[in-house]
Coordinates of C-alpha atoms in Angstrom, one line a residue:
X1305 CA -12.8 -20.6 8.4
X1306 CA -11.4 -23.3 10.7
X1307 CA -13.4 -26.1 12.3
X1308 CA -12.4 -27.5 15.7
X1309 CA -12.9 -30.7 17.5
X1310 CA -15.2 -30.3 20.5
X1311 CA -16.3 -32.5 23.5
X1312 CA -19.1 -32.2 26.0
X1313 CA -19.3 -33.6 29.5
X1314 CA -22.7 -34.0 31.0
X1315 CA -24.7 -35.5 33.8
X1316 CA -25.7 -38.3 31.5
X1317 CA -24.2 -41.5 30.2
X1318 CA -21.7 -40.5 27.6
X1319 CA -19.3 -37.9 26.5
X1320 CA -20.4 -36.4 23.2
X1321 CA -18.0 -35.6 20.4
X1322 CA -18.5 -33.2 17.6
X1323 CA -17.1 -30.4 15.3
X1324 CA -17.5 -26.7 15.9
X1325 CA -17.7 -24.6 12.7
X1326 CA -15.8 -21.3 13.1
X1327 CA -17.5 -19.7 10.2
X1328 CA -21.1 -20.2 11.3
X1329 CA -20.9 -21.0 15.0
X1330 CA -22.7 -24.3 14.4
X1331 CA -22.0 -27.5 16.5
X1332 CA -22.4 -30.9 14.8
X1333 CA -22.4 -33.9 17.0
X1334 CA -20.4 -36.8 15.3
X1335 CA -20.3 -39.5 18.0
X1336 CA -20.3 -40.5 21.6
X1337 CA -18.1 -42.3 24.1
X1338 CA -18.6 -45.8 25.5
X1339 CA -21.0 -45.6 28.6
X1340 CA -19.5 -43.4 31.3
X1341 CA -21.8 -42.3 34.1
X1342 CA -21.8 -38.5 34.8
X1343 CA -18.6 -37.6 32.9
X1344 CA -18.5 -34.1 34.3
X1345 CA -15.1 -32.5 33.7
X1346 CA -12.7 -33.3 30.9
X1347 CA -9.2 -32.5 29.8
X1348 CA -7.1 -33.4 26.8
X1349 CA -3.5 -34.7 27.2
X1350 CA -1.0 -31.9 26.6
X1351 CA 1.2 -34.4 24.9
X1352 CA -1.1 -36.6 23.0
X1353 CA -4.1 -35.1 21.3
X1354 CA -5.9 -38.4 21.0
X1355 CA -6.1 -39.0 24.8
X1356 CA -8.9 -37.6 26.8
X1357 CA -9.1 -37.7 30.6
X1358 CA -12.1 -37.1 32.7
X1359 CA -13.9 -37.7 36.0
X1360 CA -17.1 -39.7 36.7
X1361 CA -18.9 -37.5 39.3
X1362 CA -20.6 -40.1 41.3
X1363 CA -20.8 -41.4 45.0
X1364 CA -18.2 -43.9 44.0
X1365 CA -16.1 -41.5 41.9
X1366 CA -13.7 -42.5 39.1
X1367 CA -11.0 -41.0 36.9
X1368 CA -10.7 -42.3 33.4
X1369 CA -8.9 -41.9 30.1
X1370 CA -10.1 -42.6 26.5
X1371 CA -8.3 -43.2 23.3
X1372 CA -10.2 -41.0 20.9
X1373 CA -8.8 -42.8 17.8
X1374 CA -10.6 -46.0 18.8
X1375 CA -13.2 -44.6 21.0
X1376 CA -12.1 -46.9 23.7
X1377 CA -11.6 -46.5 27.5
X1378 CA -7.9 -47.0 28.2
X1379 CA -8.2 -47.1 32.0
X1380 CA -10.2 -46.0 34.9
X1381 CA -9.5 -45.8 38.6
X1382 CA -11.5 -45.2 41.7
X1383 CA -10.7 -41.8 43.3
X1384 CA -11.7 -43.1 46.6
X1385 CA -13.8 -40.0 47.1
X1386 CA -17.3 -38.9 46.5
X1387 CA -18.2 -36.7 43.5
X1388 CA -14.9 -35.8 41.8
X1389 CA -15.9 -32.5 40.1
X1390 CA -12.7 -31.4 38.6
X1391 CA -9.5 -32.8 37.0
X1392 CA -6.0 -31.5 36.3
X1393 CA -3.6 -33.5 34.2
X1394 CA -0.1 -31.9 34.4
X1395 CA 2.7 -31.8 31.9
X1396 CA 4.8 -33.9 34.4
X1397 CA 2.5 -37.0 34.2
X1398 CA 0.3 -36.4 37.1
X1399 CA -3.5 -36.5 37.2
X1400 CA -5.3 -34.8 40.1
X1401 CA -9.0 -35.3 40.9
X1402 CA -10.7 -33.0 43.3
X1403 CA -13.3 -34.9 45.3
X1404 CA -16.0 -32.4 46.2
X1405 CA -17.9 -34.3 48.9
X1406 CA -14.8 -35.7 50.6
X1407 CA -12.8 -32.5 50.5
X1408 CA -9.8 -34.4 49.2
X1409 CA -7.4 -34.7 46.2
X1410 CA -6.6 -38.0 44.6
X1411 CA -3.3 -38.0 42.8
X1412 CA -2.3 -40.5 40.0
X1413 CA 0.5 -41.0 37.7
X1414 CA -0.1 -41.4 34.0
X1415 CA 1.9 -43.4 31.4
X1416 CA 2.9 -42.7 27.9
X1417 CA -0.1 -44.5 26.5
X1418 CA -2.8 -42.7 28.5
X1419 CA -3.1 -45.3 31.2
X1420 CA -3.7 -44.2 34.8
X1421 CA -1.6 -45.9 37.4
X1422 CA -2.9 -46.6 41.0
X1423 CA -3.2 -43.6 43.2
X1424 CA 0.2 -42.5 44.4
X1425 CA -0.9 -39.8 46.9
X1426 CA -4.0 -38.3 48.6
X1427 CA -4.4 -35.0 50.3
X1428 CA -7.4 -34.4 52.7
X1429 CA -8.6 -31.0 53.8
X1430 CA -10.3 -30.6 57.3
X1431 CA -12.3 -27.7 58.8
X1432 CA -15.3 -25.5 58.0
X1433 CA -16.3 -22.0 57.4
X1434 CA -19.3 -19.7 58.1
X1435 CA -22.1 -20.8 55.7
X1436 CA -24.1 -23.4 57.6
X1437 CA -25.5 -24.9 54.5
X1438 CA -22.5 -25.2 52.2
X1439 CA -19.5 -24.9 54.5
X1440 CA -19.8 -27.5 57.3
X1441 CA -16.7 -29.3 55.9
X1442 CA -14.0 -29.1 53.2
X1443 CA -15.2 -29.1 49.6
X1444 CA -12.3 -29.3 47.1
X1445 CA -13.7 -27.9 43.9
X1446 CA -10.8 -27.2 41.5
X1447 CA -7.2 -28.0 40.7
X1448 CA -4.8 -26.4 38.2
X1449 CA -1.1 -26.0 37.8
X1450 CA 0.3 -22.4 37.9
X1451 CA 1.8 -21.0 34.7
X1452 CA 5.4 -21.5 36.1
X1453 CA 4.6 -25.1 36.9
X1454 CA 5.8 -24.6 40.5
X1455 CA 2.4 -25.0 42.2
X1456 CA -0.8 -26.9 42.1
X1457 CA -3.5 -24.4 42.9
X1458 CA -6.6 -25.9 44.7
X1459 CA -9.9 -24.0 45.4
X1460 CA -11.6 -25.3 48.6
X1461 CA -15.2 -23.9 48.6
X1462 CA -15.9 -25.2 52.1
X1463 CA -12.9 -23.7 53.8
X1464 CA -12.8 -20.3 51.9
X1465 CA -9.2 -21.0 51.0
X1466 CA -7.0 -21.5 47.9
X1467 CA -4.1 -23.7 48.5
X1468 CA -0.9 -23.4 46.5
X1469 CA 0.9 -26.8 46.9
X1470 CA 4.7 -26.6 45.8
X1471 CA 5.7 -29.2 43.2
X1472 CA 8.9 -30.3 41.6
X1473 CA 9.8 -33.4 39.6
X1474 CA 12.5 -34.2 42.1
X1475 CA 10.4 -33.8 45.3
X1476 CA 6.8 -34.3 44.0
X1477 CA 3.9 -32.5 45.6
X1478 CA 4.8 -30.8 48.9
X1479 CA 2.1 -30.4 51.6
X1480 CA 3.5 -27.2 52.9
X1481 CA 1.1 -25.2 51.0
X1482 CA 0.9 -21.4 50.7
X1483 CA -2.7 -20.4 51.3
X1484 CA -4.9 -17.4 50.2
X1485 CA -7.7 -16.8 52.7
X1486 CA -10.7 -15.6 50.8
X1487 CA -13.6 -13.6 52.5
X1488 CA -15.6 -15.6 54.9
X1489 CA -18.6 -17.3 53.2
X1490 CA -17.3 -16.5 49.7
X1491 CA -16.8 -20.1 48.6
X1492 CA -13.8 -20.1 46.1
X1493 CA -14.9 -22.4 43.2
X1494 CA -12.5 -21.9 40.3
X1495 CA -9.7 -19.7 39.3
X1496 CA -7.7 -18.6 36.2
X1497 CA -4.4 -16.8 35.3
X1498 CA -4.1 -13.9 33.0
X1499 CA -2.5 -14.6 29.6
X1500 CA 0.8 -12.9 30.6
X1501 CA 0.7 -15.0 33.9
X1502 CA 1.0 -11.8 35.9
X1503 CA -2.4 -11.9 37.5
X1504 CA -4.7 -14.4 39.2
X1505 CA -8.5 -14.3 39.3
X1506 CA -10.6 -16.4 41.8
X1507 CA -14.2 -16.9 41.3
X1508 CA -16.3 -17.2 44.5
X1509 CA -19.4 -19.4 44.1
X1510 CA -21.3 -18.2 47.2
X1511 CA -20.5 -14.4 47.2
X1512 CA -20.7 -14.2 43.4
X1513 CA -17.5 -12.2 43.0
X1514 CA -14.1 -12.3 41.3
X1515 CA -11.1 -11.7 43.5
X1516 CA -8.2 -10.3 41.5
X1517 CA -4.5 -10.7 42.7
X1518 CA -1.1 -10.0 41.3
X1519 CA 0.4 -13.4 41.1
X1520 CA 4.0 -12.6 42.2
X1521 CA 5.4 -16.0 41.4
X1522 CA 3.3 -17.7 44.1
X1523 CA 3.1 -14.8 46.6
X1524 CA -0.4 -13.4 45.5
X1525 CA -1.1 -9.8 46.4
X1526 CA -4.8 -8.8 46.6
X1527 CA -5.9 -6.1 44.2
X1528 CA -9.7 -6.1 43.7
X1529 CA -13.1 -7.7 44.4
X1530 CA -15.7 -7.2 41.9
X1531 CA -19.3 -8.6 41.7
X1532 CA -20.6 -10.9 38.9
X1533 CA -24.2 -10.0 39.6
X1534 CA -26.1 -6.9 38.6
X1535 CA -26.6 -4.4 41.5
X1536 CA -30.4 -4.7 41.2
X1537 CA -30.5 -8.5 41.3
X1538 CA -32.3 -9.9 44.3
X1539 CA -32.7 -13.6 43.7
X1540 CA -30.6 -16.6 44.5
X1541 CA -27.6 -17.2 42.3
X1542 CA -24.2 -19.0 42.4
X1543 CA -21.2 -18.4 40.2
X1544 CA -19.9 -21.4 38.3
X1545 CA -17.0 -20.9 35.8
X1546 CA -14.3 -18.4 35.0
X1547 CA -12.3 -18.1 31.8
X1548 CA -10.2 -15.6 30.0
X1549 CA -10.6 -15.0 26.1
X1550 CA -7.7 -16.3 23.9
X1551 CA -6.6 -12.6 23.2
X1552 CA -6.3 -12.0 27.0
X1553 CA -8.6 -8.9 26.8
X1554 CA -11.9 -10.4 28.4
X1555 CA -12.6 -12.3 31.5
X1556 CA -16.0 -14.1 31.8
X1557 CA -17.8 -15.5 34.9
X1558 CA -21.0 -17.5 34.7
X1559 CA -24.0 -17.0 37.1
X1560 CA -26.5 -19.7 37.8
X1561 CA -29.8 -18.2 39.1
X1562 CA -29.1 -14.9 37.5
X1563 CA -28.6 -17.0 34.4
X1564 CA -26.0 -14.9 32.7
X1565 CA -22.3 -14.6 31.8
X1566 CA -20.7 -11.5 33.2
X1567 CA -17.9 -10.1 31.0
X1568 CA -15.1 -7.8 32.3
X1569 CA -12.4 -5.9 30.4
X1570 CA -8.9 -6.7 31.7
X1571 CA -7.0 -3.5 32.1
X1572 CA -3.3 -3.0 31.6
X1573 CA -2.7 -3.2 35.4
X1574 CA -4.6 -6.5 35.8
X1575 CA -7.7 -4.9 37.2
X1576 CA -11.2 -5.7 36.0
X1577 CA -13.8 -3.3 34.6
X1578 CA -17.3 -4.5 34.0
X1579 CA -18.2 -4.7 30.3
X1580 CA -21.6 -6.4 29.8
X1581 CA -23.8 -9.4 30.5
X1582 CA -25.0 -12.2 28.2
X1583 CA -28.4 -13.0 29.4
X1584 CA -29.8 -15.7 27.2
X1585 CA -28.3 -18.6 29.2
X1586 CA -30.1 -21.0 31.4
X1587 CA -28.0 -22.1 34.4
X1588 CA -24.7 -21.9 32.7
X1589 CA -22.5 -24.3 34.6
X1590 CA -19.6 -24.0 32.2
X1591 CA -18.7 -21.9 29.2
X1592 CA -15.8 -21.3 26.9
X1593 CA -14.4 -18.9 24.4
X1594 CA -13.7 -20.5 21.0
X1595 CA -10.0 -20.8 20.1
X1596 CA -10.4 -18.1 17.4
X1597 CA -12.0 -15.7 19.9
X1598 CA -15.1 -15.3 17.7
X1599 CA -17.6 -17.0 19.9
X1600 CA -18.7 -17.8 23.5
X1601 CA -20.3 -21.2 24.2
X1602 CA -22.4 -21.7 27.2
X1603 CA -23.3 -25.2 28.7
X1604 CA -26.7 -24.7 30.3
X1605 CA -27.1 -27.5 32.7
X1606 CA -30.8 -27.2 33.5
X1607 CA -31.6 -25.6 30.2
X1608 CA -30.6 -28.8 28.4
X1609 CA -28.7 -27.1 25.7
X1610 CA -25.4 -25.4 24.6
X1611 CA -25.8 -22.0 23.2
X1612 CA -23.4 -20.1 21.0
X1613 CA -22.9 -16.3 21.0
X1614 CA -21.0 -14.1 18.5
X1615 CA -18.4 -11.9 20.4
X1616 CA -18.9 -9.0 18.0
X1617 CA -22.5 -8.2 19.3
X1618 CA -23.0 -11.0 21.7
X1619 CA -26.1 -12.2 19.8
X1620 CA -27.0 -15.8 19.8
X1621 CA -26.1 -17.6 16.6
X1622 CA -26.9 -21.3 17.4
X1623 CA -28.1 -23.7 20.0
X1624 CA -27.8 -27.4 20.4
X1625 CA -29.9 -29.7 22.7
X1626 CA -27.8 -31.8 25.1
X1627 CA -28.9 -33.4 28.2
X1628 CA -27.5 -31.6 31.4
X1629 CA -24.2 -30.4 29.7
X1630 CA -21.7 -29.3 32.3
X1631 CA -18.3 -29.1 30.5
X1632 CA -17.2 -27.8 27.1
X1633 CA -13.7 -28.8 25.8
X1634 CA -12.2 -27.6 22.5
X1635 CA -9.8 -29.9 20.8
X1636 CA -7.5 -29.4 17.8
X1637 CA -8.3 -27.5 14.6
X1638 CA -9.4 -29.9 11.8

């Protein structure tokens, strides 16, 4: 069975590197990066597998790149925003950091060697929404290119909006965004697209729901809203991460407070049907399906561990202690 490179971001002082065994579900840590404070969200270069990008989620936020062959920081740049919590590195040499506490996007160009050039553009959101504790201002929480590479999709938790900024190599990033207005107080946090790129799914942190849309090439059409929490749950919980399995059949959404990963079957028409919960997690801030579709890995921030579940019966097969893990990233097969 295959093994995969694997990386962990954490609210700690390093990125951890390791190997994931596809036959046993075991994780072996093999090294760590040079010191980086709170390396929260990570992404590998789509062109060069040895270059890793990330954000340092601090008051004085940074975006950085690493050469994995030499375990050396290539470059880092200030995002000029507080608490960058998400990162998108595009196939057209842009790196976008979402600054949560500033409600802004910091946009950089990258070079062929993994270097990050000085910021070439910044976008600031203004406004508020209805939650007096979480939505008194903009909170940019996520950025991702659309499957057709025509848009940069940005979730703003503070405004209850998802922005689709048009992009082309000729004209760059256009500020005339198309906007999805999410339900008031819902707090859109992350999103994902179906494997066939026909459907869009938005995870709301504050309302704990998934909003399903037909993508329509950048003209989303609302289809469904489905809760991520059990109907009898009465405590405090916030949704965190959303991903689709490699075979395109399952959508997962993690719940912090309820401490579970909700799994939904994706129907032929793009709609969602609840399947089951994985309940052994402890504040799962991030999770991932393994590339071979055999496992689900949960990064349990306040549980201080990463747990691994078999997708045949969803039993736990292994666990690894890591201080405040907040991001899981699979690399190439080895």
